[in-house]
Coordinates of N, CA, C and O in Angstrom, one line a residue:
M1 N 0.8 -1.2 -0.1 CA 0.1 -0.2 -0.2 C 0.9 1.1 0.1 O 2.0 1.3 0.8
D2 N 0.7 2.2 -0.7 CA 1.4 3.2 -1.3 C 0.7 4.1 0.2 O 0.2 4.1 0.8
K3 N 2.0 5.4 0.0 CA 1.6 6.6 1.6 C 0.4 7.0 1.2 O -0.5 7.3 1.9
K4 N -0.1 7.4 -0.1 CA -1.2 8.1 -0.2 C -2.6 7.3 0.5 O -3.4 7.7 0.9
N5 N -2.5 5.8 -0.1 CA -3.6 4.9 0.2 C -4.0 5.0 2.1 O -4.7 4.8 2.6
A6 N -2.3 5.1 2.5 CA -2.4 4.6 4.1 C -3.0 6.0 4.9 O -3.5 6.0 5.6
L7 N -2.2 7.0 4.4 CA -3.2 8.3 4.7 C -4.9 8.4 4.7 O -5.2 8.8 5.4
R8 N -5.0 8.1 3.4 CA -6.6 8.2 3.4 C -7.2 7.1 4.1 O -8.5 7.4 4.8
A9 N -6.7 6.0 4.4 CA -7.3 5.1 5.3 C -7.5 5.3 6.8 O -8.0 5.4 7.5
G10 N -6.1 6.1 7.1 CA -5.7 6.7 8.2 C -7.1 7.9 8.8 O -7.2 7.9 9.3
A11 N -7.2 8.7 7.7 CA -8.2 9.9 7.8 C -9.5 9.4 8.0 O -10.4 9.6 8.6
V12 N -9.8 8.4 7.1 CA -11.2 7.6 7.5 C -11.4 6.9 8.4 O -12.7 7.1 9.3
T13 N -10.5 6.0 9.1 CA -10.6 5.7 10.4 C -10.4 6.7 11.4 O -11.7 6.7 12.4
A14 N -9.9 7.8 11.4 CA -10.1 8.7 12.4 C -11.2 9.7 12.4 O -12.1 9.7 13.5
G15 N -11.7 9.8 11.3 CA -12.9 10.6 10.9 C -14.1 9.7 11.6 O -15.1 10.0 11.9
T16 N -14.3 8.2 11.3 CA -15.3 7.6 11.7 C -15.3 7.3 13.5 O -16.1 7.3 13.9
T17 N -14.2 7.5 13.8 CA -13.8 7.0 15.2 C -14.5 8.4 15.9 O -15.3 8.4 16.8
L18 N -13.9 9.7 15.4 CA -14.6 10.8 15.9 C -16.3 10.9 15.9 O -16.7 11.7 16.7
M19 N -16.7 10.7 14.6 CA -18.0 10.7 14.7 C -19.0 9.6 15.9 O -20.0 10.0 16.4
M20 N -18.0 8.6 16.0 CA -18.8 7.5 16.7 C -18.6 8.2 17.9 O -19.5 7.9 19.2
L21 N -17.5 8.5 18.4 CA -17.6 9.4 19.8 C -18.1 10.3 19.9 O -19.2 10.7 21.0
L22 N -18.8 11.2 19.1 CA -19.5 12.4 19.1 C -21.2 11.5 19.2 O -21.9 12.6 20.0
M23 N -21.5 10.7 18.3 CA -22.7 10.2 18.7 C -22.9 9.6 19.7 O -24.5 9.6 20.1
T24 N -21.8 9.1 20.3 CA -22.2 8.4 22.0 C -22.2 9.0 23.1 O -22.6 8.6 24.1
S25 N -22.1 10.6 22.9 CA -22.2 11.3 24.2 C -23.3 11.4 25.1 O -23.6 11.5 25.9
P26 N -24.9 11.4 24.2 CA -26.1 11.2 24.8 C -25.8 9.9 25.8 O -26.5 10.0 27.1
A27 N -25.1 8.8 25.5 CA -25.2 7.8 26.2 C -24.1 8.2 27.7 O -24.8 7.1 28.7
L28 N -23.8 9.0 27.8 CA -23.0 9.3 28.8 C -23.5 10.3 29.7 O -22.9 10.9 30.8
A29 N -24.5 10.7 29.6 CA -25.4 12.0 29.8 C -25.7 11.6 31.6 O -26.0 10.4 32.1
L30 N -25.5 12.6 32.3 CA -25.9 12.4 33.9 C -27.3 12.4 34.1 O -27.6 12.0 35.4
T31 N -27.8 13.5 33.7 CA -28.9 13.8 33.7 C -30.4 13.0 33.4 O -30.3 12.2 32.2
R32 N -31.6 12.8 33.9 CA -32.4 11.9 33.7 C -33.3 12.3 32.7 O -33.6 13.7 33.1
D33 N -33.7 11.5 31.8 CA -34.8 11.9 31.0 C -36.4 11.7 31.8 O -36.8 11.1 32.5
D34 N -37.3 12.8 31.1 CA -38.6 13.0 31.4 C -39.0 11.2 31.2 O -38.9 10.8 30.0
G35 N -39.7 10.6 32.2 CA -40.3 9.3 31.7 C -39.4 8.1 32.1 O -39.8 7.2 31.5
D36 N -38.1 8.4 32.2 CA -37.4 7.4 32.6 C -37.5 6.8 33.5 O -37.8 7.0 35.0
D37 N -37.8 5.6 33.7 CA -38.1 4.3 34.5 C -37.3 3.1 34.5 O -37.5 2.2 34.0
P38 N -35.9 3.3 34.9 CA -35.1 2.1 35.2 C -35.5 0.9 35.8 O -36.1 1.3 36.9
G39 N -35.1 0.0 35.5 CA -35.3 -1.4 36.6 C -34.5 -1.4 37.4 O -33.5 -1.2 37.5
P40 N -34.6 -2.5 38.2 CA -33.5 -3.1 38.9 C -32.3 -3.4 38.3 O -32.5 -3.9 37.4
G41 N -31.0 -3.2 38.9 CA -29.7 -3.7 38.5 C -29.6 -5.0 38.3 O -30.2 -5.8 39.0
L42 N -28.6 -5.3 37.6 CA -28.0 -6.7 37.5 C -27.3 -7.1 38.6 O -26.3 -6.5 38.9
S43 N -27.1 -8.3 39.2 CA -26.1 -8.5 39.9 C -25.0 -9.2 39.3 O -25.1 -9.2 38.2
I44 N -23.8 -9.2 40.0 CA -22.5 -9.9 39.1 C -23.1 -11.2 38.7 O -22.6 -11.7 37.3
A45 N -23.6 -11.8 39.4 CA -23.8 -13.4 38.8 C -24.9 -13.4 37.7 O -24.6 -13.7 36.5
D46 N -25.9 -12.4 37.8 CA -26.9 -12.1 36.5 C -26.0 -11.9 35.3 O -26.2 -11.9 34.0
T47 N -25.0 -10.5 35.6 CA -24.5 -10.3 34.3 C -23.3 -11.0 33.7 O -23.4 -11.3 32.5
L48 N -22.8 -11.9 34.6 CA -21.7 -13.0 34.0 C -22.5 -14.2 33.2 O -22.2 -14.7 32.2
G49 N -23.8 -14.1 33.8 CA -24.5 -15.5 33.3 C -25.1 -14.9 31.9 O -25.1 -15.7 30.8
L50 N -25.5 -13.7 31.5 CA -26.3 -13.3 30.4 C -24.9 -12.9 29.7 O -25.5 -13.1 28.3
Y51 N -24.0 -12.5 29.7 CA -23.2 -11.7 28.8 C -22.0 -12.7 28.6 O -21.2 -12.2 28.2
V52 N -21.5 -13.5 29.6 CA -20.4 -14.4 29.2 C -20.9 -16.2 29.1 O -20.6 -16.7 28.1
A53 N -21.9 -16.5 29.8 CA -22.3 -18.0 30.0 C -23.1 -18.3 28.6 O -22.8 -19.3 28.3
A54 N -24.2 -17.3 28.7 CA -24.9 -17.6 27.8 C -24.3 -17.7 26.2 O -24.9 -18.7 25.4
P55 N -23.5 -16.5 25.9 CA -23.1 -16.6 24.9 C -22.1 -17.9 24.4 O -22.1 -18.5 23.2
I56 N -21.2 -18.3 25.5 CA -20.5 -19.7 25.5 C -21.3 -20.7 25.3 O -20.8 -21.4 24.0
V57 N -22.2 -20.9 25.9 CA -23.2 -22.2 25.9 C -24.0 -22.1 24.3 O -23.8 -22.9 23.8
L58 N -24.4 -21.1 23.9 CA -25.0 -20.6 22.5 C -23.8 -21.1 21.5 O -24.1 -22.0 20.6
F59 N -22.7 -20.9 21.5 CA -21.4 -21.3 20.7 C -21.4 -22.7 20.5 O -21.0 -23.2 19.3
L60 N -21.5 -23.2 21.9 CA -21.2 -24.8 22.0 C -22.2 -25.3 21.5 O -21.9 -26.6 20.7
V61 N -23.3 -25.1 21.8 CA -24.4 -25.8 21.0 C -24.7 -25.9 19.6 O -24.4 -26.8 18.6
I62 N -24.4 -24.4 19.0 CA -24.2 -24.2 17.3 C -23.2 -25.1 17.0 O -23.2 -26.0 15.7
A63 N -21.6 -25.0 17.5 CA -20.7 -25.5 17.2 C -20.7 -27.2 17.1 O -20.4 -27.9 16.2
G64 N -21.6 -27.7 18.1 CA -21.7 -29.3 18.3 C -22.9 -29.6 17.3 O -22.5 -30.8 16.6
L65 N -23.8 -29.0 16.9 CA -24.8 -29.3 16.0 C -24.0 -29.4 14.7 O -24.6 -30.4 13.3
V66 N -23.1 -28.0 14.4 CA -22.3 -28.1 13.0 C -21.5 -29.3 12.8 O -21.7 -30.1 11.9
M67 N -20.7 -29.7 14.0 CA -20.2 -30.8 13.9 C -21.0 -32.2 13.8 O -20.5 -33.1 12.9
V68 N -21.9 -32.6 14.4 CA -22.6 -33.8 14.2 C -23.0 -33.6 12.5 O -23.3 -34.7 12.4
G69 N -23.4 -32.4 12.2 CA -24.2 -32.8 10.9 C -22.9 -33.0 9.7 O -23.3 -33.4 9.0
D70 N -21.7 -32.7 9.7 CA -20.8 -32.9 9.2 C -20.4 -34.1 9.3 O -19.9 -34.7 8.4
K71 N -19.9 -34.7 10.7 CA -20.1 -36.3 10.5 C -20.8 -37.0 9.9 O -20.2 -37.9 9.4
S72 N -21.9 -36.6 10.0 CA -22.9 -37.5 9.3 C -23.0 -37.7 7.8 O -23.1 -38.4 7.3
R73 N -22.5 -36.4 7.4 CA -22.4 -36.5 5.8 C -21.0 -37.2 5.3 O -21.2 -37.6 4.1
K74 N -20.1 -37.1 6.3 CA -19.0 -37.7 5.8 C -19.0 -39.2 5.8 O -18.6 -39.9 4.9
Q75 N -19.7 -39.6 6.8 CA -20.0 -41.0 7.0 C -20.9 -41.9 5.6 O -20.7 -42.5 4.9
E76 N -21.9 -40.6 5.2 CA -22.3 -41.3 3.8 C -21.9 -41.2 2.8 O -22.2 -42.0 1.8
S77 N -20.9 -40.3 2.6 CA -20.1 -40.2 1.5 C -19.1 -41.5 1.2 O -18.6 -41.5 0.0
K78 N -19.0 -42.0 2.4 CA -17.7 -43.2 2.0 C -18.3 -44.3 1.6 O -19.2 -44.9 1.4

């Protein structure tokens, strides 16, 4: 990649990052909105189960189903 393309890619990346940071500023707001009714917070166990354990279990189930399907196809072709 020549210098001009590298500079162009860097400028696009920097611009995209800057726009994303500017668009996420409302997510960092400290004031509540009218009608805001947050629910109870998640415990550490709930958070780990929802965002760590569940995706791992889903990945393993999908990978297992793919492996079972692949093994049955290999046995039929022999």
